[in-house]
Coordinates of C-alpha atoms in Angstrom, one line a residue:
X79 CA 89.4 107.9 102.1
X80 CA 86.9 109.8 103.7
X81 CA 83.8 108.6 101.7
X82 CA 84.0 112.0 100.0
X83 CA 83.9 114.2 102.7
X84 CA 87.1 116.4 103.3
X85 CA 88.7 116.2 106.5
X86 CA 87.3 119.7 107.6
X87 CA 83.5 118.3 107.1
X88 CA 84.7 114.7 108.7
X89 CA 85.8 116.7 111.5
X90 CA 83.0 118.6 112.1
X91 CA 80.3 116.1 111.5
X92 CA 81.3 113.0 112.2
X93 CA 84.4 113.4 114.6
X94 CA 83.9 112.5 118.0
X95 CA 80.5 112.3 117.7
X96 CA 78.9 109.6 115.0
X97 CA 80.2 106.1 113.9
X98 CA 81.8 106.0 110.1
X99 CA 81.6 103.6 107.7
X100 CA 83.3 104.0 104.0
X101 CA 82.7 101.0 101.4
X102 CA 86.0 100.8 99.5
X103 CA 88.4 103.7 101.3
X104 CA 91.1 102.4 100.1
X105 CA 90.5 99.6 97.3
X106 CA 94.2 99.0 97.2
X107 CA 94.8 98.2 100.6
X108 CA 98.4 96.9 100.7
X109 CA 99.2 94.2 102.9
X110 CA 101.4 95.7 105.8
X111 CA 102.6 92.7 107.0
X112 CA 102.4 89.0 106.8
X113 CA 100.7 86.6 109.6
X114 CA 104.6 85.2 110.0
X115 CA 106.2 88.8 109.8
X116 CA 103.5 90.0 112.6
X117 CA 104.2 86.7 114.4
X118 CA 108.0 87.1 114.1
X119 CA 107.1 90.8 115.5
X120 CA 104.7 89.4 118.6
X121 CA 108.5 87.4 119.8
X122 CA 110.1 90.4 120.8
X123 CA 110.5 91.6 123.6
X124 CA 110.5 95.5 122.6
X125 CA 106.4 94.7 120.9
X126 CA 103.7 94.6 122.7
X127 CA 101.4 91.6 122.3
X128 CA 98.2 89.7 122.6
X129 CA 96.0 86.6 122.4
X130 CA 92.8 86.3 122.1
X131 CA 91.0 82.7 121.9
X132 CA 87.6 82.2 121.9
X133 CA 86.7 78.9 123.5
X134 CA 83.2 76.9 123.3
X135 CA 82.1 76.9 126.9
X136 CA 78.7 76.9 129.3
X137 CA 76.5 79.1 127.7
X138 CA 78.6 81.8 125.9
X139 CA 81.4 81.4 124.4
X140 CA 84.5 82.3 127.0
X141 CA 87.3 84.3 126.1
X142 CA 91.3 84.1 127.1
X143 CA 93.6 86.7 127.1
X144 CA 97.0 85.7 127.1
X145 CA 100.4 88.4 127.0
X146 CA 103.3 88.2 124.9
X147 CA 106.2 88.1 123.9
X148 CA 105.3 85.1 122.3
X149 CA 108.5 82.7 121.2
X150 CA 106.2 80.1 119.6
X151 CA 102.6 80.7 118.3
X152 CA 100.1 77.9 117.7
X153 CA 98.0 79.6 115.2
X154 CA 94.3 77.6 116.0
X155 CA 92.0 77.2 112.7
X156 CA 89.0 78.9 114.6
X157 CA 88.6 81.4 117.4
X158 CA 92.1 82.7 117.8
X159 CA 93.1 86.8 117.1
X160 CA 96.5 87.8 117.6
X161 CA 96.9 91.6 118.1
X162 CA 100.4 93.5 118.2
X163 CA 100.7 97.5 119.1
X164 CA 102.5 100.0 117.4
X165 CA 103.2 98.0 114.0
X166 CA 104.0 101.1 112.8
X167 CA 107.2 102.2 114.4
X168 CA 108.5 98.6 112.7
X169 CA 107.1 98.5 109.3
X170 CA 107.1 101.3 106.9
X171 CA 104.2 100.9 105.4
X172 CA 102.7 100.7 109.1
X173 CA 103.7 104.3 109.9
X174 CA 103.0 105.4 106.2
X175 CA 99.3 104.0 106.6
X176 CA 99.2 106.3 109.9
X177 CA 100.6 109.3 108.4
X178 CA 97.6 109.6 105.9
X179 CA 95.6 110.7 109.2
X180 CA 97.8 113.9 109.4
X181 CA 94.2 115.8 109.2
X182 CA 94.7 115.5 113.3
X183 CA 97.1 116.6 115.1
X184 CA 100.0 114.7 116.0
X185 CA 100.2 114.8 120.1
X186 CA 96.7 112.6 119.7
X187 CA 97.7 109.9 116.8
X188 CA 98.9 106.7 118.7
X189 CA 99.9 103.6 116.6
X190 CA 98.5 101.3 114.5
X191 CA 97.5 98.1 116.0
X192 CA 97.5 94.9 113.4
X193 CA 94.8 92.3 114.3
X194 CA 94.8 88.5 112.3
X195 CA 92.7 86.5 113.2
X196 CA 91.1 82.9 111.9
X197 CA 87.4 82.5 111.3
X198 CA 85.1 83.4 114.8
X199 CA 87.5 85.4 116.5
X200 CA 87.3 88.3 117.7
X201 CA 88.0 90.6 121.7
X202 CA 84.4 90.5 122.4
X203 CA 81.8 93.6 122.3
X204 CA 83.8 95.8 124.2
X205 CA 83.5 99.6 124.5
X206 CA 86.8 101.9 123.8
X207 CA 87.6 104.9 125.4
X208 CA 89.2 106.9 122.5
X209 CA 88.9 107.1 118.9
X210 CA 89.7 104.6 116.3
X211 CA 89.6 103.8 112.3
X212 CA 89.5 100.3 111.5
X213 CA 90.7 99.5 108.0
X214 CA 89.9 96.3 106.8
X215 CA 93.3 94.3 104.9
X216 CA 92.6 91.1 103.6
X217 CA 89.6 88.6 104.3
X218 CA 85.6 89.5 105.5
X219 CA 84.8 90.6 108.9
X220 CA 81.0 91.2 111.1
X221 CA 80.7 94.4 112.5
X222 CA 78.3 95.2 114.9
X223 CA 78.3 98.7 115.9
X224 CA 75.1 99.9 118.3
X225 CA 72.5 98.3 116.6
X226 CA 73.7 97.8 113.5
X227 CA 75.2 95.0 111.7
X228 CA 77.2 94.9 108.5
X229 CA 80.3 92.7 106.8
X230 CA 83.4 94.9 106.1
X231 CA 85.6 93.4 103.2
X232 CA 89.0 94.6 102.4
X233 CA 89.6 98.4 102.1
X234 CA 85.9 99.0 104.0
X235 CA 87.0 101.9 106.6
X236 CA 85.0 102.3 109.8
X237 CA 85.6 104.9 111.9
X238 CA 84.5 104.7 115.4
X239 CA 84.1 107.1 118.4
X240 CA 84.8 107.4 121.9
X241 CA 82.3 105.5 123.9
X242 CA 80.3 103.5 121.3
X243 CA 80.1 99.5 121.6
X244 CA 81.7 97.5 118.8
X245 CA 82.3 94.1 118.6
X246 CA 84.4 92.4 115.4
X247 CA 84.0 88.3 114.0
X248 CA 86.2 87.4 112.2
X249 CA 84.2 84.8 109.1
X250 CA 87.1 84.1 107.9
X251 CA 90.6 84.6 108.1
X252 CA 91.9 88.4 108.5
X253 CA 93.4 91.5 108.9
X254 CA 92.2 94.3 110.9
X255 CA 94.4 97.5 110.7
X256 CA 93.1 99.9 113.7
X257 CA 94.7 103.4 113.8
X258 CA 94.5 104.5 117.5
X259 CA 94.3 108.1 119.1
X260 CA 95.4 109.4 122.0
X261 CA 93.0 110.7 124.6
X262 CA 94.6 111.1 128.4
X263 CA 92.4 111.3 130.8
X264 CA 92.1 113.5 133.7
X265 CA 93.5 111.3 136.3
X266 CA 96.1 110.5 134.0
X267 CA 97.5 113.8 133.6
X268 CA 96.8 115.3 136.5
X269 CA 99.3 112.3 138.4
X270 CA 101.8 112.7 136.0
X271 CA 102.1 116.3 135.9
X272 CA 102.6 115.8 139.8
X273 CA 105.3 113.5 139.3
X274 CA 106.6 116.3 136.8
X275 CA 106.1 119.0 139.2
X276 CA 107.7 116.6 142.0
X277 CA 110.7 115.9 139.8
X278 CA 111.7 119.9 139.4
X279 CA 111.4 120.2 143.9
X280 CA 107.8 120.7 145.8
X281 CA 108.1 123.4 148.5
X282 CA 109.7 121.7 151.2
X283 CA 108.4 121.6 154.7
X284 CA 108.8 119.9 158.0
X285 CA 105.5 119.6 160.3
X286 CA 106.1 120.6 163.7
X287 CA 104.5 120.5 167.1
X288 CA 106.1 122.2 169.9
X289 CA 104.2 122.7 173.3
X290 CA 101.4 120.0 171.7
X291 CA 98.6 119.7 174.9
X292 CA 97.7 116.1 175.6
X293 CA 95.3 114.3 173.4
X294 CA 91.6 113.5 174.8
X295 CA 90.7 111.4 171.3
X296 CA 94.2 110.0 170.2
X297 CA 91.9 108.8 166.6
X298 CA 90.9 112.5 165.9
X299 CA 93.5 114.4 163.2
X300 CA 95.0 117.7 164.8
X301 CA 93.4 120.4 163.5
X302 CA 97.6 122.1 163.6
X303 CA 97.7 118.6 160.9
X304 CA 95.2 119.4 158.9
X305 CA 96.7 123.5 159.0
X306 CA 100.2 123.3 158.0
X307 CA 98.8 120.6 155.1
X308 CA 96.4 123.8 153.8
X309 CA 98.6 126.2 153.9
X310 CA 101.3 123.8 152.0
X311 CA 99.6 123.1 148.9
X312 CA 98.5 126.3 149.0
X313 CA 102.3 126.8 147.9
X314 CA 101.9 125.0 144.6
X315 CA 102.3 127.6 141.9
X316 CA 103.0 126.7 138.1
X317 CA 102.2 128.5 135.1
X318 CA 101.3 127.9 131.7
X319 CA 104.8 128.1 130.8
X320 CA 105.1 125.0 132.9
X321 CA 101.9 123.3 132.1
X322 CA 103.0 123.9 127.8
X323 CA 106.0 122.4 128.5
X324 CA 104.9 119.1 130.5
X325 CA 102.4 118.7 128.5
X326 CA 105.1 118.7 125.3
X327 CA 107.5 116.2 126.8
X328 CA 104.8 114.3 128.5
X329 CA 103.3 113.7 124.8
X330 CA 106.5 112.7 123.3
X331 CA 107.3 110.9 125.8
X332 CA 108.7 107.3 123.7
X333 CA 106.5 104.3 126.1
X334 CA 108.4 102.2 127.8
X335 CA 109.2 99.3 125.6
X336 CA 110.4 101.5 122.7
X337 CA 114.8 101.6 121.9
X338 CA 116.3 103.8 119.4
X339 CA 119.0 102.1 117.3
X340 CA 121.9 104.7 117.0
X341 CA 122.7 106.1 114.0
X342 CA 125.3 104.8 111.9
X343 CA 128.0 106.1 110.3
X344 CA 128.5 110.1 108.7
X345 CA 127.2 111.7 106.3
X346 CA 126.7 115.7 105.2
X347 CA 123.7 117.2 107.0
X348 CA 123.5 119.7 103.4
X349 CA 122.8 117.0 101.4
X350 CA 121.0 114.4 103.1
X351 CA 117.5 114.0 103.5
X352 CA 116.7 114.3 107.4
X353 CA 113.9 112.1 108.2
X354 CA 112.6 111.3 112.1
X355 CA 112.8 107.7 112.5
X356 CA 109.1 106.2 113.3
X357 CA 109.9 105.9 116.7
X358 CA 110.4 109.8 117.1
X359 CA 107.9 112.1 118.1
X360 CA 108.9 115.6 116.9
X361 CA 106.0 118.2 119.1
X362 CA 106.6 122.5 119.6
X363 CA 104.6 124.7 120.8
X364 CA 105.5 128.2 119.2
X365 CA 109.5 128.1 119.1
X366 CA 109.8 125.3 122.1
X367 CA 109.7 121.9 120.6
X368 CA 109.6 118.7 122.6
X369 CA 111.4 115.1 121.0
X370 CA 110.6 111.8 123.1
X371 CA 110.9 113.0 125.5
X372 CA 112.8 116.1 126.1
X373 CA 112.0 120.0 125.0
X374 CA 114.5 122.4 123.5
X375 CA 113.9 126.1 123.4
X376 CA 114.6 127.9 120.1
X377 CA 115.1 131.1 118.3
X378 CA 112.6 132.1 115.6
X379 CA 115.5 132.1 113.0
X380 CA 115.8 128.2 114.2
X381 CA 112.4 127.1 114.6
X382 CA 110.8 128.0 111.7
X383 CA 112.7 125.0 109.3
X384 CA 112.5 122.5 112.4
X385 CA 108.7 123.2 112.4
X386 CA 108.6 122.2 108.8
X387 CA 110.2 119.1 109.6
X388 CA 107.9 118.3 113.0
X389 CA 104.8 118.6 110.5
X390 CA 106.3 116.6 107.3
X391 CA 108.4 114.4 109.4
X392 CA 110.7 114.7 106.3
X393 CA 113.3 118.1 105.2
X394 CA 116.1 118.4 103.2
X395 CA 119.2 118.9 105.2
X396 CA 120.3 121.8 103.3
X397 CA 117.5 123.7 105.5
X398 CA 117.8 122.0 108.1
X399 CA 122.2 123.3 108.4
X400 CA 121.0 126.7 106.3
X401 CA 119.8 128.0 109.9
X402 CA 122.4 126.4 112.4
X403 CA 120.6 123.3 113.3
X404 CA 123.6 121.6 112.5
X405 CA 124.6 120.2 115.4
X406 CA 121.7 119.7 117.0
X407 CA 120.6 117.3 114.0
X408 CA 124.1 115.6 114.2
X409 CA 122.9 115.0 118.3
X410 CA 119.5 113.4 116.8
X411 CA 121.2 111.2 114.8
X412 CA 124.1 110.0 116.8
X413 CA 120.5 108.9 119.6
X414 CA 118.9 107.2 117.0
X415 CA 116.0 110.1 116.2
X416 CA 116.3 110.5 113.0
X417 CA 117.5 109.5 109.9
X418 CA 120.8 111.1 107.3
X419 CA 119.5 109.8 103.8
X420 CA 121.0 110.4 100.8
X421 CA 119.2 113.3 98.9

């Protein structure tokens, strides 16, 4: 899939450094979804979707973007694109495709976005701030990456690191599967962490200024107020353990539109195969685990088999039942976080 490169070689030579184009990376690329099936997903309230339409105008063609859900779609014969995010949450084949990239930590994996475009369709030249693999499904697309131009066919794979300008235009009706990676920015992480700290109680203090003198310059911020705020902010403290917990809960938090379906029926854990629901994010750091925005700390004996479930996303129920995790797995099944299948 990586053009003869091992994952280690790819990560060392290309990851976040330069683009890579692999002709025939997946010669038998599966059809993940039909145009009709993609339209059905775009009509759902729990799915993110958009339409980008290219219309001729004065000078360069103009593009119009509409946000879903779309209860009715009118596919244009040219210059039209439907993009649907998170297809891996609803289509097993798309989830299997995402898991082919497990050589990158799951904390970095985001989703599979499927694009269906008619001839001339595309979102226009742009730069992404995250890594992405673009796998071509049915049909052909012309790509311009920097100063290079080439045509991709079914099964071809293009890797783009952040910051590379690119533009893809459908030459005919075609599918493109985008495997995207999360890359939280500093400001985003900082704001989320402060919210996390606030929920757990930031230092409380009320400003008081008894004996204040008449103000000679009413528009000037009092020095006492600046000193008060400086001392208050210096009282905000956090530990590495708190940062670890925040990051795990933050990275495993499902997107707002994700909905879990509670597990139905009962099945003996010891005779079941435990599989994480495609919507579930299970991460860990040592013996602390993070699942869909929640955290739990376990003994090392219990942590070992659960780490295997997090890494492989599937495990034999007997392995988990034997480590006294039965109650936890049953609870996750009730919430819809895991699926119990016949072993």
